[in-house]
Short mmCIF file of C-alpha atoms in Angstrom, two decimals:
data_model
loop_
_atom_site.label_atom_id
_atom_site.label_comp_id
_atom_site.label_asym_id
_atom_site.label_seq_id
_atom_site.Cartn_x
_atom_site.Cartn_y
_atom_site.Cartn_z
CA UNK A 279 0.00 0.00 0.00
CA UNK A 280 1.07 3.55 -0.70
CA UNK A 281 -0.19 6.99 0.27
CA UNK A 282 0.57 10.70 0.01
CA UNK A 283 2.30 10.87 -3.36
CA UNK A 284 0.72 14.30 -4.03
CA UNK A 285 1.23 13.90 -7.76
CA UNK A 286 1.01 17.23 -9.53
CA UNK A 287 2.77 19.05 -6.70
CA UNK A 288 5.98 17.05 -7.03
CA UNK A 289 8.36 16.49 -9.95
CA UNK A 290 7.34 14.12 -12.72
CA UNK A 291 10.03 11.58 -11.82
CA UNK A 292 8.00 10.68 -8.74
CA UNK A 293 5.04 9.86 -10.97
CA UNK A 294 7.29 7.70 -13.16
CA UNK A 295 8.59 5.92 -10.07
CA UNK A 296 5.04 5.30 -8.85
CA UNK A 297 4.06 3.87 -12.23
CA UNK A 298 7.08 1.54 -12.05
CA UNK A 299 6.17 0.50 -8.48
CA UNK A 300 2.59 -0.27 -9.56
CA UNK A 301 3.87 -2.55 -12.30
CA UNK A 302 6.16 -4.21 -9.75
CA UNK A 303 3.20 -4.65 -7.36
CA UNK A 304 1.05 -6.00 -10.18
CA UNK A 305 3.31 -9.04 -10.43
CA UNK A 306 3.61 -9.70 -6.69
CA UNK A 307 0.63 -8.33 -4.76
CA UNK A 308 -2.80 -9.87 -4.18
CA UNK A 309 -4.29 -6.47 -3.29
CA UNK A 310 -3.06 -2.91 -3.80
CA UNK A 311 -4.20 -0.07 -1.53
CA UNK A 312 -3.85 3.58 -2.56
CA UNK A 313 -4.51 5.29 0.74
CA UNK A 314 -5.30 8.85 -0.22
CA UNK A 315 -3.58 11.97 -1.53
CA UNK A 316 -2.16 10.04 -4.43
CA UNK A 317 -3.01 13.17 -6.42
CA UNK A 318 -2.42 16.64 -5.00
CA UNK A 319 -5.67 17.67 -6.68
CA UNK A 320 -8.34 15.48 -8.19
CA UNK A 321 -11.81 16.62 -9.17
CA UNK A 322 -13.90 15.00 -11.86
CA UNK A 323 -15.91 17.36 -14.02
CA UNK A 324 -18.51 15.96 -16.39
CA UNK A 325 -16.05 15.76 -19.27
CA UNK A 326 -12.65 16.60 -17.78
CA UNK A 327 -10.17 15.36 -15.20
CA UNK A 328 -6.87 16.93 -14.06
CA UNK A 329 -4.09 16.53 -16.60
CA UNK A 330 -0.65 15.10 -15.98
CA UNK A 331 -1.45 11.68 -14.51
CA UNK A 332 -1.84 9.52 -17.62
CA UNK A 333 1.06 7.16 -16.93
CA UNK A 334 0.03 6.51 -13.32
CA UNK A 335 -3.62 6.03 -14.26
CA UNK A 336 -2.53 3.62 -16.98
CA UNK A 337 -0.37 1.68 -14.52
CA UNK A 338 -3.28 1.45 -12.05
CA UNK A 339 -5.51 0.15 -14.86
CA UNK A 340 -2.85 -2.46 -15.68
CA UNK A 341 -2.97 -3.69 -12.08
CA UNK A 342 -6.77 -3.98 -12.27
CA UNK A 343 -6.63 -5.68 -15.68
CA UNK A 344 -4.20 -8.24 -14.24
CA UNK A 345 -6.91 -9.28 -11.77
CA UNK A 346 -5.40 -7.55 -8.73
CA UNK A 347 -8.02 -5.51 -6.81
CA UNK A 348 -7.12 -1.89 -6.15
CA UNK A 349 -8.73 -0.08 -3.21
CA UNK A 350 -8.47 3.71 -3.40
CA UNK A 351 -9.30 5.77 -0.30
CA UNK A 352 -9.96 9.42 -1.10
CA UNK A 353 -7.70 11.71 0.93
CA UNK A 354 -8.08 15.37 1.75
CA UNK A 355 -6.62 16.23 -1.70
CA UNK A 356 -8.37 13.64 -3.88
CA UNK A 357 -11.62 12.89 -2.03
CA UNK A 358 -13.59 14.13 -5.07
CA UNK A 359 -12.96 11.02 -7.14
CA UNK A 360 -15.78 9.62 -9.22
CA UNK A 361 -16.73 7.57 -12.27
CA UNK A 362 -13.39 7.94 -14.04
CA UNK A 363 -11.47 6.25 -11.23
CA UNK A 364 -14.19 3.73 -10.43
CA UNK A 365 -15.58 2.85 -13.83
CA UNK A 366 -12.85 3.64 -16.36
CA UNK A 367 -9.75 2.82 -14.31
CA UNK A 368 -11.51 0.12 -12.29
CA UNK A 369 -10.53 0.87 -8.70
CA UNK A 370 -12.81 0.41 -5.72
CA UNK A 371 -13.09 4.04 -4.67
CA UNK A 372 -14.12 5.03 -1.13
CA UNK A 373 -14.75 8.43 0.43
CA UNK A 374 -15.07 6.96 3.93
CA UNK A 375 -13.05 4.43 5.96
CA UNK A 376 -13.45 0.87 4.78
CA UNK A 377 -13.28 -2.55 6.43
CA UNK A 378 -11.64 -5.10 4.15
CA UNK A 379 -9.16 -7.99 4.03
CA UNK A 380 -5.42 -7.68 3.44
CA UNK A 381 -3.56 -10.94 2.87
CA UNK A 382 -6.38 -12.75 4.66
CA UNK A 383 -6.21 -10.42 7.66
CA UNK A 384 -9.06 -8.18 8.78
CA UNK A 385 -8.16 -4.53 8.19
CA UNK A 386 -9.65 -1.10 8.82
CA UNK A 387 -8.32 1.46 6.33
CA UNK A 388 -8.74 5.24 6.32
CA UNK A 389 -6.66 8.10 4.99
CA UNK A 390 -6.80 9.65 8.45
CA UNK A 391 -7.71 13.29 7.82
CA UNK A 392 -10.14 14.59 10.43
CA UNK A 393 -9.84 11.48 12.61
CA UNK A 394 -8.60 11.28 16.19
CA UNK A 395 -8.04 14.21 18.49
CA UNK A 396 -7.30 17.62 17.06
CA UNK A 397 -7.74 18.70 13.42
CA UNK A 398 -10.90 20.57 14.44
CA UNK A 399 -10.48 23.45 12.02
CA UNK A 400 -9.95 20.98 9.18
CA UNK A 401 -13.14 19.12 10.11
CA UNK A 402 -15.16 22.31 9.79
CA UNK A 403 -13.54 23.22 6.46
CA UNK A 404 -13.95 19.73 5.02
CA UNK A 405 -17.62 19.76 5.89
CA UNK A 406 -17.99 22.74 3.58
CA UNK A 407 -15.63 21.55 0.83
CA UNK A 408 -17.26 18.13 0.65
CA UNK A 409 -20.83 19.38 0.69
CA UNK A 410 -23.09 18.80 -2.28
CA UNK A 411 -23.57 22.55 -2.68
CA UNK A 412 -19.82 23.19 -2.90
CA UNK A 413 -19.26 20.35 -5.37
CA UNK A 414 -22.01 21.62 -7.64
CA UNK A 415 -20.68 25.17 -7.48
CA UNK A 416 -17.08 24.08 -8.13
CA UNK A 417 -18.14 22.29 -11.31
CA UNK A 418 -19.17 25.64 -12.76
CA UNK A 419 -15.54 26.80 -12.63
CA UNK A 420 -13.44 26.21 -15.71
CA UNK A 421 -11.09 23.25 -14.98
CA UNK A 422 -8.03 25.48 -15.49
CA UNK A 423 -9.34 27.94 -12.90
CA UNK A 424 -10.39 25.19 -10.51
CA UNK A 425 -6.98 23.53 -10.74
CA UNK A 426 -5.15 26.81 -10.20
CA UNK A 427 -7.30 27.59 -7.15
CA UNK A 428 -6.66 24.14 -5.69
CA UNK A 429 -2.90 24.56 -6.19
CA UNK A 430 -2.94 27.88 -4.36
CA UNK A 431 -4.81 26.36 -1.42
CA UNK A 432 -3.02 23.01 -1.16
CA UNK A 433 0.20 24.25 0.52
CA UNK A 434 1.80 20.89 -0.26
CA UNK A 435 5.20 22.38 -0.96
CA UNK A 436 5.30 23.65 2.62
CA UNK A 437 5.33 19.99 3.71
CA UNK A 438 7.98 18.89 1.23
CA UNK A 439 10.76 18.78 3.84
CA UNK A 440 10.92 16.61 6.91
CA UNK A 441 7.61 16.28 8.80
CA UNK A 442 7.13 19.19 11.18
CA UNK A 443 5.68 19.21 14.66
CA UNK A 444 2.15 19.44 13.30
CA UNK A 445 2.63 16.24 11.32
CA UNK A 446 4.20 14.53 14.31
CA UNK A 447 1.29 15.54 16.53
CA UNK A 448 -1.17 14.16 13.99
CA UNK A 449 0.94 11.00 13.77
CA UNK A 450 0.72 10.52 17.53
CA UNK A 451 -3.04 11.19 17.54
CA UNK A 452 -3.69 8.69 14.74
CA UNK A 453 -1.50 6.02 16.33
CA UNK A 454 -3.39 6.47 19.60
CA UNK A 455 -6.69 6.13 17.71
CA UNK A 456 -5.45 2.98 15.98
CA UNK A 457 -4.38 1.45 19.30
CA UNK A 458 -7.82 2.15 20.79
CA UNK A 459 -9.51 0.55 17.78
CA UNK A 460 -7.38 -2.57 18.07
CA UNK A 461 -7.96 -2.81 21.80
CA UNK A 462 -11.73 -2.43 21.46
CA UNK A 463 -12.24 -4.70 18.44
CA UNK A 464 -10.53 -8.06 18.74
CA UNK A 465 -11.72 -9.04 15.25
CA UNK A 466 -9.40 -6.43 13.72
CA UNK A 467 -5.90 -7.55 12.76
CA UNK A 468 -4.60 -4.33 11.20
CA UNK A 469 -5.47 -0.61 11.22
CA UNK A 470 -4.10 1.45 8.34
CA UNK A 471 -3.84 5.24 8.20
CA UNK A 472 -1.95 7.71 6.00
CA UNK A 473 -2.11 11.53 6.00
CA UNK A 474 0.65 12.23 8.55
CA UNK A 475 3.59 11.63 6.16
CA UNK A 476 5.22 9.72 9.04
CA UNK A 477 5.77 5.97 8.44
CA UNK A 478 4.92 3.70 11.36
CA UNK A 479 4.41 0.08 12.38
CA UNK A 480 3.20 -0.49 15.94
CA UNK A 481 2.22 -3.81 17.53
CA UNK A 482 -0.78 -4.16 19.84
CA UNK A 483 -0.95 -7.68 21.22
CA UNK A 484 0.04 -9.40 18.00
CA UNK A 485 -2.02 -7.03 15.85
CA UNK A 486 -0.76 -3.93 14.12
CA UNK A 487 -1.11 -0.28 13.22
CA UNK A 488 0.64 0.67 10.00
CA UNK A 489 1.19 3.96 8.18
CA UNK A 490 3.01 3.83 4.83
CA UNK A 491 4.42 7.34 5.24
CA UNK A 492 4.68 9.45 2.10
CA UNK A 493 5.66 8.51 -1.38
CA UNK A 494 6.17 12.20 -2.18
CA UNK A 495 9.63 12.38 -0.60
CA UNK A 496 10.79 9.00 0.70
CA UNK A 497 9.06 6.69 -1.86
CA UNK A 498 7.96 4.62 1.14
CA UNK A 499 5.22 2.00 1.05
CA UNK A 500 3.91 -0.74 3.33
CA UNK A 501 3.72 -4.48 2.76
CA UNK A 502 1.24 -6.75 4.56
CA UNK A 503 1.68 -10.51 4.33
CA UNK A 504 -0.34 -13.42 5.70
CA UNK A 505 1.64 -13.48 8.94
CA UNK A 506 4.16 -11.38 10.80
CA UNK A 507 4.29 -7.63 11.22
CA UNK A 508 3.71 -5.27 8.27
CA UNK A 509 6.91 -3.67 7.06
CA UNK A 510 7.91 -0.37 5.49
CA UNK A 511 9.99 -0.51 2.33
CA UNK A 512 11.39 2.13 0.00
CA UNK A 513 11.44 2.22 -3.77
CA UNK A 514 14.82 3.22 -5.17
CA UNK A 515 14.14 2.90 -8.88
CA UNK A 516 14.25 -0.89 -8.69
CA UNK A 517 13.79 -3.72 -6.18
CA UNK A 518 12.79 -2.43 -2.75
CA UNK A 519 15.08 -1.70 0.15
CA UNK A 520 13.80 -2.06 3.71
#
């Protein structure tokens, strides 16, 4: 699984690397999870989608065509996915947390924005930005104007360096939430979050919380197998390095 690539805000080489990783995963994985903010901006108009992601979209479609299911959780930057991703590319697209199976293990997956303690201002803003009224109004903007506005508001480049204290606080809050979920629900084997840009694997009585970190800078991703702890690996233009 991979999250927080923020394609469109980062150099094209990162998109090429992600396309290569998807083709690598296609040959080895039984399930691929794209856990939000894969795109720095994604909004589907009636007849237009953001430009610049053709190779990655094609690589995702290749994974689906190979018979490997792809679960895509909308993040705070690409929550507005729709028929293109679901029907044309073929992913299972979710705007809310999902309960599923990873390598035969019961998993709860969410991008993580607005969850846990804190993030209160974001919760208010997201309620507006995700409302039906806002979505209908935004569709009246020309795609070029809508994309430019989203770029101005995203502030992704301010997070391009090492995670700051805000990210670390969110990371601690989400890990605490994951631990509570695992303690309260013994049927859960794994809780997966993204959003914080901080990779993590934490054990709770033989079950696990995992965060893949961010593809945007470290090219990190998480691997879940039928037994043992999940692990974080890094893509270095070829076979992974732990």
